[in-house]
């Protein structure tokens, strides 16, 4: 892949550049917001690693401008900030994924490969199963025309399930896609989020869109339940 790193910690940026280059990727690194935006707007990159706290323009501002200008290159937010509200702010700005420092290079590399497979504009098209619609660009969910309020993590879990197009999605695959440190996370946390999603997208509408496939994982009923 062609990867752009926008990170003001020069040592970290160089370490990431060398590590990703060793895996066969072509990597460029810049260290401030304005140059990061300029490079990102060229459209030459498959994935962008974007720090939040940058001189000149924040990562949130850069990502927001890219999306408003129709630039849909997948963005991985990389930041020392932590917490669900920070994650939500990054996702609301248009980021595709979020990784908090300190992080594992192995996890970062895996997340970038996943984003590369997912693509840009194609990945942001609304996902639909019956009358259940997930607008990945707007980070919004609707059923039967009614808005459903979901947290950033719930949206990510639902996106993972709906992107499977009716196929079974394993718990481990959901963990790898949604959580920062999947190896250190109890797989049962997926059940907690699936239960929460069912209470919001299924129960109020008398539906059963999320189907448990015992011993395998979950799938979204093609007709939305």
mmCIF file of C-alpha atoms in Angstrom, residues 53-191:
data_model
loop_
_atom_site.group_PDB
_atom_site.id
_atom_site.type_symbol
_atom_site.label_atom_id
_atom_site.label_comp_id
_atom_site.label_asym_id
_atom_site.label_seq_id
_atom_site.Cartn_x
_atom_site.Cartn_y
_atom_site.Cartn_z
ATOM 1 C CA UNK A 53 -2.509 16.865 18.143
ATOM 2 C CA UNK A 54 -0.633 18.513 15.250
ATOM 3 C CA UNK A 55 0.895 21.976 14.705
ATOM 4 C CA UNK A 56 -1.196 24.204 12.466
ATOM 5 C CA UNK A 57 -4.246 21.976 12.036
ATOM 6 C CA UNK A 58 -5.522 19.214 14.270
ATOM 7 C CA UNK A 59 -6.155 15.735 12.966
ATOM 8 C CA UNK A 60 -9.883 16.304 13.505
ATOM 9 C CA UNK A 61 -9.751 19.429 11.302
ATOM 10 C CA UNK A 62 -7.756 17.664 8.591
ATOM 11 C CA UNK A 63 -10.087 14.685 8.481
ATOM 12 C CA UNK A 64 -13.172 16.889 8.465
ATOM 13 C CA UNK A 65 -11.830 18.967 5.575
ATOM 14 C CA UNK A 66 -10.925 15.871 3.579
ATOM 15 C CA UNK A 67 -14.433 14.473 3.904
ATOM 16 C CA UNK A 68 -16.113 17.785 3.072
ATOM 17 C CA UNK A 69 -13.968 17.984 -0.071
ATOM 18 C CA UNK A 70 -14.992 14.480 -1.123
ATOM 19 C CA UNK A 71 -11.668 12.820 -0.284
ATOM 20 C CA UNK A 72 -12.520 9.378 1.157
ATOM 21 C CA UNK A 73 -9.090 7.799 1.660
ATOM 22 C CA UNK A 74 -9.368 5.611 4.802
ATOM 23 C CA UNK A 75 -8.029 7.393 7.900
ATOM 24 C CA UNK A 76 -6.645 5.818 11.070
ATOM 25 C CA UNK A 77 -6.599 8.360 13.902
ATOM 26 C CA UNK A 78 -3.514 7.979 16.092
ATOM 27 C CA UNK A 79 -3.525 9.894 19.350
ATOM 28 C CA UNK A 80 -2.457 10.082 22.961
ATOM 29 C CA UNK A 81 -6.017 11.064 23.879
ATOM 30 C CA UNK A 82 -8.232 8.283 25.168
ATOM 31 C CA UNK A 83 -11.836 7.652 26.082
ATOM 32 C CA UNK A 84 -15.094 7.023 24.303
ATOM 33 C CA UNK A 85 -15.837 10.726 23.693
ATOM 34 C CA UNK A 86 -12.447 11.261 22.030
ATOM 35 C CA UNK A 87 -13.045 8.186 19.897
ATOM 36 C CA UNK A 88 -16.501 9.454 18.958
ATOM 37 C CA UNK A 89 -15.087 12.875 18.008
ATOM 38 C CA UNK A 90 -12.572 11.245 15.688
ATOM 39 C CA UNK A 91 -15.180 9.033 14.076
ATOM 40 C CA UNK A 92 -17.622 11.925 13.736
ATOM 41 C CA UNK A 93 -14.914 13.877 11.906
ATOM 42 C CA UNK A 94 -14.882 11.093 9.324
ATOM 43 C CA UNK A 95 -12.100 8.793 10.560
ATOM 44 C CA UNK A 96 -12.465 5.100 9.788
ATOM 45 C CA UNK A 97 -10.571 3.785 12.801
ATOM 46 C CA UNK A 98 -8.977 4.998 16.029
ATOM 47 C CA UNK A 99 -5.873 3.825 17.898
ATOM 48 C CA UNK A 100 -4.658 5.253 21.211
ATOM 49 C CA UNK A 101 -1.006 5.639 22.188
ATOM 50 C CA UNK A 102 0.831 3.619 23.355
ATOM 51 C CA UNK A 103 -0.063 0.966 20.817
ATOM 52 C CA UNK A 104 1.279 -2.265 19.379
ATOM 53 C CA UNK A 105 2.918 -1.962 15.954
ATOM 54 C CA UNK A 106 1.485 -5.395 15.106
ATOM 55 C CA UNK A 107 -2.032 -4.091 15.835
ATOM 56 C CA UNK A 108 -1.401 -0.875 13.880
ATOM 57 C CA UNK A 109 -0.184 -2.837 10.881
ATOM 58 C CA UNK A 110 -3.195 -5.167 11.015
ATOM 59 C CA UNK A 111 -5.592 -2.203 11.267
ATOM 60 C CA UNK A 112 -3.979 -0.578 8.221
ATOM 61 C CA UNK A 113 -4.274 -3.782 6.202
ATOM 62 C CA UNK A 114 -7.959 -3.975 7.160
ATOM 63 C CA UNK A 115 -8.513 -0.365 6.098
ATOM 64 C CA UNK A 116 -6.723 -1.014 2.830
ATOM 65 C CA UNK A 117 -9.036 -3.932 2.114
ATOM 66 C CA UNK A 118 -12.088 -1.906 3.099
ATOM 67 C CA UNK A 119 -11.323 0.924 0.685
ATOM 68 C CA UNK A 120 -12.508 4.524 0.667
ATOM 69 C CA UNK A 121 -15.701 5.790 -0.961
ATOM 70 C CA UNK A 122 -17.009 2.264 -1.542
ATOM 71 C CA UNK A 123 -16.799 1.562 2.192
ATOM 72 C CA UNK A 124 -18.778 4.701 3.005
ATOM 73 C CA UNK A 125 -21.843 3.745 0.999
ATOM 74 C CA UNK A 126 -24.847 3.035 3.229
ATOM 75 C CA UNK A 127 -25.244 -0.570 4.342
ATOM 76 C CA UNK A 128 -28.766 -1.984 4.308
ATOM 77 C CA UNK A 129 -30.591 -5.090 5.485
ATOM 78 C CA UNK A 130 -34.338 -4.752 4.930
ATOM 79 C CA UNK A 131 -35.432 -1.487 6.549
ATOM 80 C CA UNK A 132 -32.284 -1.317 8.703
ATOM 81 C CA UNK A 133 -29.863 1.241 7.234
ATOM 82 C CA UNK A 134 -26.392 2.134 8.477
ATOM 83 C CA UNK A 135 -25.050 5.317 6.900
ATOM 84 C CA UNK A 136 -21.321 4.883 7.423
ATOM 85 C CA UNK A 137 -20.457 8.370 6.155
ATOM 86 C CA UNK A 138 -22.903 10.150 8.491
ATOM 87 C CA UNK A 139 -22.330 7.648 11.347
ATOM 88 C CA UNK A 140 -26.094 7.259 11.579
ATOM 89 C CA UNK A 141 -28.467 4.328 11.886
ATOM 90 C CA UNK A 142 -32.135 4.191 10.865
ATOM 91 C CA UNK A 143 -34.878 1.585 10.911
ATOM 92 C CA UNK A 144 -38.265 2.044 9.330
ATOM 93 C CA UNK A 145 -37.326 5.702 8.806
ATOM 94 C CA UNK A 146 -36.609 6.307 12.502
ATOM 95 C CA UNK A 147 -33.200 7.454 13.746
ATOM 96 C CA UNK A 148 -31.531 5.116 16.253
ATOM 97 C CA UNK A 149 -28.936 6.615 18.590
ATOM 98 C CA UNK A 150 -25.821 4.409 18.852
ATOM 99 C CA UNK A 151 -22.436 4.916 20.487
ATOM 100 C CA UNK A 152 -19.290 4.999 18.331
ATOM 101 C CA UNK A 153 -18.421 1.442 19.398
ATOM 102 C CA UNK A 154 -21.936 0.165 18.697
ATOM 103 C CA UNK A 155 -21.796 1.718 15.234
ATOM 104 C CA UNK A 156 -18.474 0.006 14.562
ATOM 105 C CA UNK A 157 -19.771 -3.399 15.703
ATOM 106 C CA UNK A 158 -22.916 -3.011 13.598
ATOM 107 C CA UNK A 159 -20.854 -1.943 10.581
ATOM 108 C CA UNK A 160 -18.731 -5.064 10.991
ATOM 109 C CA UNK A 161 -21.845 -7.262 11.041
ATOM 110 C CA UNK A 162 -23.645 -5.541 8.179
ATOM 111 C CA UNK A 163 -20.551 -5.497 5.974
ATOM 112 C CA UNK A 164 -20.644 -9.291 6.186
ATOM 113 C CA UNK A 165 -23.705 -9.208 3.905
ATOM 114 C CA UNK A 166 -25.561 -11.979 5.742
ATOM 115 C CA UNK A 167 -22.452 -14.105 6.308
ATOM 116 C CA UNK A 168 -21.382 -15.297 9.755
ATOM 117 C CA UNK A 169 -18.927 -12.922 11.448
ATOM 118 C CA UNK A 170 -16.853 -14.468 14.249
ATOM 119 C CA UNK A 171 -16.369 -12.747 17.619
ATOM 120 C CA UNK A 172 -12.627 -12.687 17.035
ATOM 121 C CA UNK A 173 -13.085 -10.913 13.696
ATOM 122 C CA UNK A 174 -15.246 -8.269 15.388
ATOM 123 C CA UNK A 175 -12.620 -7.797 18.105
ATOM 124 C CA UNK A 176 -9.836 -7.436 15.541
ATOM 125 C CA UNK A 177 -11.855 -4.902 13.546
ATOM 126 C CA UNK A 178 -13.249 -2.753 16.365
ATOM 127 C CA UNK A 179 -11.001 -2.906 19.460
ATOM 128 C CA UNK A 180 -7.556 -1.325 19.835
ATOM 129 C CA UNK A 181 -5.982 -4.295 21.662
ATOM 130 C CA UNK A 182 -8.024 -7.340 20.620
ATOM 131 C CA UNK A 183 -5.533 -9.849 22.035
ATOM 132 C CA UNK A 184 -5.976 -8.339 25.515
ATOM 133 C CA UNK A 185 -9.762 -8.009 25.287
ATOM 134 C CA UNK A 186 -12.223 -10.583 26.612
ATOM 135 C CA UNK A 187 -14.194 -11.888 23.599
ATOM 136 C CA UNK A 188 -17.331 -11.816 25.749
ATOM 137 C CA UNK A 189 -17.349 -8.021 25.432
ATOM 138 C CA UNK A 190 -18.703 -8.592 21.932
ATOM 139 C CA UNK A 191 -21.785 -10.250 23.464
#
